[in-house]
Amino acid sequence: MTISPADIESIRKKFPVLHQKVNGRPLVYLDNAATTQKPLSVIESLDHYYKTTNANIHRGAHHLAHQATVMFENTREKIRTFINARESAEIIFTSGTTDSINLVAQTWGRMNIQAGDEILLSHMEHHSNIVPWQMLAEEKGATIQVIPVTEQGEWQIEMIDSLLNKKTKLVAVNHVSNALGTINPVATLIEKAHAIGAKILIDAAQSVAHFATDVQKLNCDFLCFSGHKMYGPTGTGVLYGKRELLEAMPPWRGGGEMIKSVSFEKTTYNEIPHKFEAGTPHIAGVIALGAAVDFIQEMSWSEIEAHESELLLDATEQIQTMDGLRIFGTSANKTGVISFGVEGIHPYDIGTLLDKQGVAVRTGHHCTEPLWNRFGVPGSVRASFAVYTTKDEIELFVAALNKSISMLK
Ligand code: PLP
């Protein structure tokens, strides 16, 4: 069952930023894979926290410190349920997906990756899920292996068995590609990785807001995502890790909160998750991330998926026949992301003309340069949808795109 137009309208009322004109036209915001807009409940949660509660967490004996701690820890529990982790100690707050991946690279990675080991990535990873591993591989003398991507923008599945071997210590892949929208068959890869004794990290930055995530069912070792791509504040993110792995990992950043006791002779470290949360976090942001989870959970996953797939189908049908237009990522299994190029026109020029008509899309390499090198193009124009995107907006986008192409040809 999809979300009814009336419900979409009431959802849109919760997003003040959507109700404005850009360049004299109603804003059509189709850059949701970069960041989603925020509902009033999230904005008001930030405001409410600073107006009524602001205090540092975990350490204070006073009322406000206690309140702030309870609110902060409530979000940890909400995130635990959201991704079905076994316990809230397996949820570590970070500043985003990039931060979460770097944490794993600098702790689990530095402890477990040795010279000659292999780290398996895919050709459609975001730079955030490439560079931290390259830095680690360089330091340790390990090598990076890459799952190739087909013309349709899917993993070349038949290559996986030969890429996984006893030297593979870690597999790190996204669940959904930010550049193509492909939903990758991570469950199969998780099983295969475990069968050869490797650990696996899932970059869920582009999936958590679009379909249900169940870390116990997936049985992944680590899972990372950003608050700002799921209607929450920027500067918030999550690292999920299995307890036994997190406990065995050394801390990364040293400072307050992550310690049990400090002396110049010997410092001992706090329990998880606090061992990985040095310093004062984005308290207001984490609390507001809880409001973002509540916002998502007001809808059912089947409604969200049905709505976003209808938009994807609608937009794909309308633009795929345009002269010289090529869609990158034509998998049958996609979220609401359309990446495309038009022969003879630079993506940036299309993006600029769309913006003049009020349509916000992303152009460029979307932090996936290796992927575009594989396709032999500098990048793409990317339109990406969210729960508040309407069919009327797809019509406006298609009309604006037609106009832009005819002006540029
Ligand atoms: N991974 C994927 C698949 C992404 O789409 C992004 C952001 O676009 C990231 C990682 C990095 O997320 P952040 O910049 O929030 O750390």
XYZ file of C-alpha atoms and ligand atoms in Angstrom:
425
model
C 0.000 0.000 0.000
C 1.367 3.384 -0.967
C 1.042 6.707 0.867
C -2.101 8.523 -0.285
C -1.783 12.014 -1.856
C -3.640 13.422 1.174
C -1.105 11.834 3.519
C 1.780 13.137 1.410
C 0.295 16.615 1.737
C 0.157 16.305 5.510
C 3.724 14.959 5.541
C 4.850 17.926 3.431
C 3.277 20.353 5.905
C 5.818 19.085 8.428
C 8.738 20.253 6.259
C 8.887 24.074 6.287
C 11.841 24.268 3.900
C 9.846 22.685 1.081
C 7.405 25.585 0.956
C 9.490 28.200 -0.766
C 10.247 29.499 -4.210
C 13.669 29.190 -5.770
C 14.385 31.402 -8.750
C 10.715 32.342 -8.784
C 9.513 28.724 -9.042
C 8.195 26.372 -6.371
C 11.134 24.414 -4.981
C 11.309 20.807 -6.200
C 13.880 19.235 -3.900
C 15.339 16.111 -5.510
C 18.698 15.969 -3.741
C 17.643 13.649 -0.954
C 20.528 11.209 -1.378
C 22.857 14.076 -0.417
C 20.733 15.054 2.558
C 17.050 14.889 3.398
C 15.049 17.840 4.691
C 14.014 17.899 8.346
C 10.482 17.663 9.747
C 9.276 20.180 12.323
C 9.490 17.540 15.051
C 13.256 17.290 14.477
C 13.717 21.068 14.262
C 11.578 21.581 17.364
C 13.421 18.875 19.244
C 16.707 20.778 18.737
C 15.051 24.023 19.759
C 13.319 22.472 22.770
C 16.515 20.866 24.014
C 18.453 24.137 23.973
C 15.535 26.087 25.475
C 14.721 23.685 28.277
C 17.431 21.142 28.941
C 20.891 22.041 27.676
C 23.450 20.309 29.923
C 26.359 17.970 29.462
C 25.499 14.285 29.681
C 26.589 11.333 31.836
C 28.689 13.308 34.291
C 26.457 15.803 36.061
C 24.687 15.335 39.380
C 22.106 18.019 38.633
C 18.585 17.791 37.229
C 19.285 19.105 33.723
C 22.295 16.812 33.277
C 20.123 13.868 34.258
C 17.337 14.930 31.858
C 19.776 15.397 28.974
C 21.347 11.989 29.661
C 17.967 10.259 29.702
C 16.955 11.924 26.411
C 20.297 11.075 24.776
C 20.142 7.442 25.915
C 16.501 7.216 24.763
C 17.710 7.769 21.227
C 20.235 4.964 21.624
C 17.361 2.654 22.506
C 15.263 3.986 19.591
C 18.131 3.285 17.192
C 18.549 -0.177 18.688
C 14.926 -0.989 17.868
C 15.136 0.787 14.505
C 17.869 -1.573 13.274
C 16.952 -4.454 15.619
C 20.306 -4.666 17.399
C 20.477 -7.079 20.322
C 21.371 -4.395 22.863
C 21.812 -0.642 22.983
C 25.504 -1.020 23.970
C 26.074 -2.070 20.358
C 24.995 1.407 19.164
C 27.784 3.987 19.049
C 27.030 7.590 18.211
C 29.383 9.186 15.705
C 29.260 12.272 13.516
C 28.115 10.299 10.469
C 28.854 7.379 8.161
C 32.332 8.668 7.323
C 33.212 8.894 10.998
C 31.791 5.413 11.690
C 33.825 3.797 8.899
C 37.005 5.562 10.001
C 36.398 4.365 13.546
C 36.282 0.737 12.387
C 39.330 1.199 10.124
C 41.386 2.784 12.913
C 40.407 0.315 15.633
C 39.305 -3.096 14.370
C 41.312 -2.515 11.188
C 44.597 -1.552 12.806
C 44.295 -4.459 15.201
C 43.342 -7.132 12.676
C 44.727 -6.227 9.251
C 48.278 -7.406 8.560
C 50.683 -7.266 5.643
C 49.445 -9.431 2.774
C 45.787 -9.340 3.912
C 43.019 -8.277 1.548
C 40.098 -5.900 2.023
C 37.243 -6.422 -0.429
C 35.208 -3.397 -1.579
C 32.949 -2.892 -4.597
C 33.398 -0.590 -7.578
C 30.367 1.466 -6.524
C 31.561 2.529 -3.069
C 31.386 6.096 -1.807
C 34.842 7.616 -1.197
C 34.046 7.297 2.528
C 34.090 3.535 2.114
C 37.264 3.502 0.012
C 39.745 6.003 1.388
C 39.790 4.867 5.068
C 40.590 1.327 3.845
C 43.259 2.562 1.452
C 44.891 4.502 4.282
C 44.832 1.376 6.442
C 46.066 -0.877 3.617
C 48.950 1.491 2.926
C 49.966 1.551 6.567
C 49.762 -2.228 6.967
C 50.908 -3.450 3.550
C 47.486 -4.946 2.798
C 45.744 -4.803 -0.585
C 42.336 -3.651 -1.749
C 40.280 -5.940 -3.972
C 37.237 -4.714 -5.853
C 33.970 -6.402 -6.883
C 33.412 -5.241 -10.474
C 30.138 -3.603 -11.513
C 28.098 -4.557 -14.609
C 26.686 -2.193 -17.255
C 23.376 -2.323 -15.326
C 25.137 -1.063 -12.222
C 25.028 -4.293 -10.226
C 27.795 -6.314 -8.586
C 29.298 -8.884 -10.911
C 28.073 -11.661 -8.650
C 29.950 -14.468 -10.407
C 33.250 -12.766 -9.509
C 32.639 -12.790 -5.766
C 33.661 -16.374 -5.024
C 37.028 -15.906 -6.700
C 37.617 -12.569 -4.933
C 36.959 -13.987 -1.479
C 39.819 -16.124 -0.217
C 41.686 -16.861 2.990
C 43.616 -13.571 2.726
C 40.327 -11.599 2.821
C 39.961 -10.221 6.342
C 37.306 -7.599 5.748
C 34.528 -6.895 3.250
C 33.083 -3.357 3.212
C 30.201 -2.539 0.856
C 27.179 -0.304 0.668
C 23.666 -1.688 0.922
C 22.442 0.906 -1.570
C 24.615 2.830 -4.007
C 24.282 6.591 -3.623
C 25.293 7.073 -7.258
C 23.035 4.451 -8.879
C 20.346 3.540 -6.366
C 21.127 -0.186 -6.754
C 20.085 -2.282 -3.751
C 22.937 -4.738 -3.365
C 22.423 -8.364 -2.289
C 24.329 -7.864 0.948
C 22.749 -10.852 2.738
C 24.413 -13.249 0.275
C 27.744 -11.472 0.583
C 27.576 -11.523 4.384
C 27.145 -15.293 4.311
C 29.979 -15.741 1.845
C 32.300 -13.454 3.824
C 31.600 -15.338 7.033
C 32.119 -18.674 5.320
C 35.778 -17.751 4.702
C 36.184 -16.181 8.157
C 36.109 -12.503 7.062
C 34.231 -9.735 8.853
C 31.810 -7.514 6.935
C 30.856 -3.857 7.281
C 27.710 -2.520 5.652
C 27.524 1.141 4.655
C 23.812 1.742 5.172
C 23.900 5.510 4.537
C 21.493 5.201 1.601
C 19.308 2.400 2.868
C 18.147 3.086 6.434
C 15.572 5.708 5.415
C 14.163 3.635 2.553
C 13.565 0.112 3.830
C 13.767 -1.839 7.075
C 17.181 -2.768 8.440
C 17.583 -5.780 10.707
C 21.189 -6.256 11.797
C 20.448 -9.546 13.539
C 18.808 -11.010 10.460
C 21.552 -9.666 8.193
C 24.171 -10.904 10.653
C 26.583 -8.150 9.531
C 29.504 -7.359 11.831
C 29.338 -3.576 11.472
C 26.731 -1.224 10.006
C 27.137 2.527 9.552
C 24.741 5.367 8.737
C 24.219 9.135 8.973
C 21.410 10.964 10.761
C 21.094 13.657 8.108
C 20.104 11.210 5.357
C 17.191 9.918 7.447
C 15.465 13.246 8.233
C 17.716 13.887 11.236
C 20.354 16.527 11.979
C 23.754 16.806 10.316
C 26.693 15.848 12.507
C 24.986 12.727 13.855
C 25.579 9.141 12.865
C 25.684 5.595 14.078
C 28.091 2.718 14.159
C 26.513 -0.614 14.985
C 28.925 -3.406 15.876
C 28.535 -6.841 17.404
C 29.337 -6.723 21.117
C 32.216 -9.204 20.988
C 33.937 -7.207 18.241
C 33.426 -3.819 19.910
C 34.696 -5.161 23.215
C 37.850 -6.542 21.639
C 38.565 -3.326 19.713
C 40.937 -0.747 21.171
C 39.538 2.765 21.647
C 40.211 5.327 18.932
C 39.858 8.873 20.210
C 41.073 9.458 23.732
C 39.470 11.929 26.126
C 36.647 12.336 28.574
C 33.788 9.823 28.765
C 35.734 6.979 27.145
C 37.729 6.200 30.300
C 37.100 4.350 33.554
C 40.065 5.845 35.375
C 43.042 7.952 34.387
C 46.431 8.201 35.983
C 49.796 9.051 34.511
C 50.819 5.446 35.127
C 47.788 3.693 33.632
C 44.463 4.600 32.103
C 41.609 2.106 31.897
C 38.801 2.359 29.411
C 35.052 2.575 29.757
C 32.550 -0.110 28.719
C 31.012 -0.057 25.249
C 29.482 2.070 23.827
C 31.135 4.851 25.857
C 34.637 3.562 25.081
C 34.146 4.942 21.562
C 32.406 8.198 22.470
C 35.213 10.465 23.674
C 34.340 14.069 24.411
C 31.042 15.929 24.362
C 28.896 14.581 21.524
C 26.249 16.392 19.464
C 23.751 15.944 22.310
C 20.949 18.008 20.798
C 21.514 16.329 17.447
C 21.329 12.815 18.857
C 18.136 13.666 20.745
C 16.646 15.102 17.550
C 17.750 11.957 15.693
C 15.326 10.149 17.988
C 12.589 12.443 16.659
C 13.649 11.513 13.110
C 13.236 7.817 13.950
C 9.760 8.585 15.334
C 8.926 10.462 12.128
C 9.919 7.489 9.952
C 8.045 5.088 12.173
C 4.798 7.035 11.781
C 4.692 5.365 8.342
C 5.064 1.681 7.539
C 8.035 0.440 5.535
C 5.707 -0.993 2.924
C 4.129 2.462 2.438
C 7.518 4.162 2.148
C 8.830 1.562 -0.290
C 5.665 1.587 -2.414
C 5.630 5.389 -2.618
C 9.288 5.749 -3.512
C 9.163 2.921 -6.089
C 6.138 4.511 -7.770
C 8.049 7.771 -8.063
C 11.068 5.928 -9.442
C 8.990 4.071 -12.013
C 7.142 7.201 -13.029
C 10.298 9.290 -13.466
C 12.220 6.471 -15.185
C 9.430 5.870 -17.723
C 9.258 9.532 -18.578
C 12.936 10.331 -18.933
C 14.373 7.128 -20.406
C 12.998 7.902 -23.875
C 14.492 11.394 -24.026
C 16.879 11.843 -26.920
C 20.494 10.987 -26.015
C 19.673 10.310 -22.359
C 21.301 7.357 -20.611
C 20.307 6.139 -17.175
C 23.181 4.770 -15.089
C 21.935 2.018 -12.806
C 19.140 0.030 -14.386
C 18.868 -2.758 -11.849
C 15.357 -4.038 -11.146
C 16.228 -3.646 -7.478
C 16.610 0.072 -6.801
C 15.656 2.790 -4.338
C 14.388 6.185 -5.509
C 17.564 7.388 -7.214
C 17.922 8.170 -10.930
C 21.367 8.958 -12.226
C 21.661 9.963 -15.854
C 23.668 11.730 -18.501
C 22.731 13.298 -21.826
C 25.024 12.828 -24.787
C 27.048 15.945 -25.595
C 25.924 17.883 -22.491
C 27.881 18.285 -19.268
C 25.874 17.203 -16.162
C 26.679 20.520 -14.482
C 24.968 22.489 -17.282
C 21.793 20.447 -16.853
C 21.915 20.912 -13.076
C 22.311 24.668 -13.451
C 19.360 25.001 -15.823
C 17.197 22.778 -13.619
C 18.054 25.000 -10.657
C 16.918 28.059 -12.609
C 13.541 26.307 -12.826
C 13.451 25.569 -9.103
C 14.548 21.922 -9.373
C 17.368 20.883 -7.028
C 19.387 17.878 -8.233
C 22.998 16.854 -7.715
C 25.559 16.819 -10.503
C 29.099 15.479 -10.571
C 30.785 12.337 -9.334
C 28.769 12.007 -6.087
C 31.969 10.947 -4.273
C 32.171 7.781 -6.376
C 34.928 8.651 -8.855
C 36.027 5.036 -9.532
C 32.460 4.201 -10.597
C 32.355 6.999 -13.183
C 35.779 6.035 -14.492
C 34.311 2.562 -15.005
C 31.426 4.058 -17.011
C 33.821 6.368 -18.864
C 31.964 9.578 -17.989
C 32.849 12.421 -15.599
C 29.718 11.932 -13.526
C 25.962 12.240 -13.794
C 22.882 14.235 -12.931
C 21.195 12.587 -9.960
C 17.580 13.022 -8.876
C 16.745 11.298 -5.601
C 13.425 11.001 -3.838
C 12.090 10.971 -0.295
C 8.747 10.322 1.381
C 7.631 13.922 0.761
C 8.339 13.831 -2.996
C 5.134 14.015 -5.050
C 4.106 12.854 -8.513
C 3.485 16.503 -9.398
C 7.108 17.229 -8.584
C 8.172 14.439 -10.939
C 6.101 16.142 -13.660
C 7.797 19.494 -12.937
C 11.217 17.821 -12.998
C 10.508 16.073 -16.317
C 9.226 19.287 -17.915
C 12.207 21.273 -16.614
C 14.596 18.580 -17.860
C 13.031 18.587 -21.330
C 13.361 22.356 -21.452
C 16.974 22.292 -20.222
C 18.010 19.689 -22.794
C 16.377 21.567 -25.650
C 18.156 24.775 -24.581
C 21.527 23.020 -24.400
C 21.354 20.972 -27.644
N 28.288 6.265 2.091
C 27.305 6.531 1.216
C 26.724 5.416 0.410
C 26.862 7.839 1.074
O 25.892 8.116 0.208
C 27.438 8.862 1.849
C 27.034 10.263 1.672
O 26.613 10.671 0.609
C 28.437 8.516 2.773
C 28.838 7.203 2.857
C 29.062 9.542 3.663
O 28.114 10.039 4.535
P 28.461 11.281 5.508
O 28.981 12.364 4.611
O 27.143 11.616 6.109
O 29.468 10.811 6.471
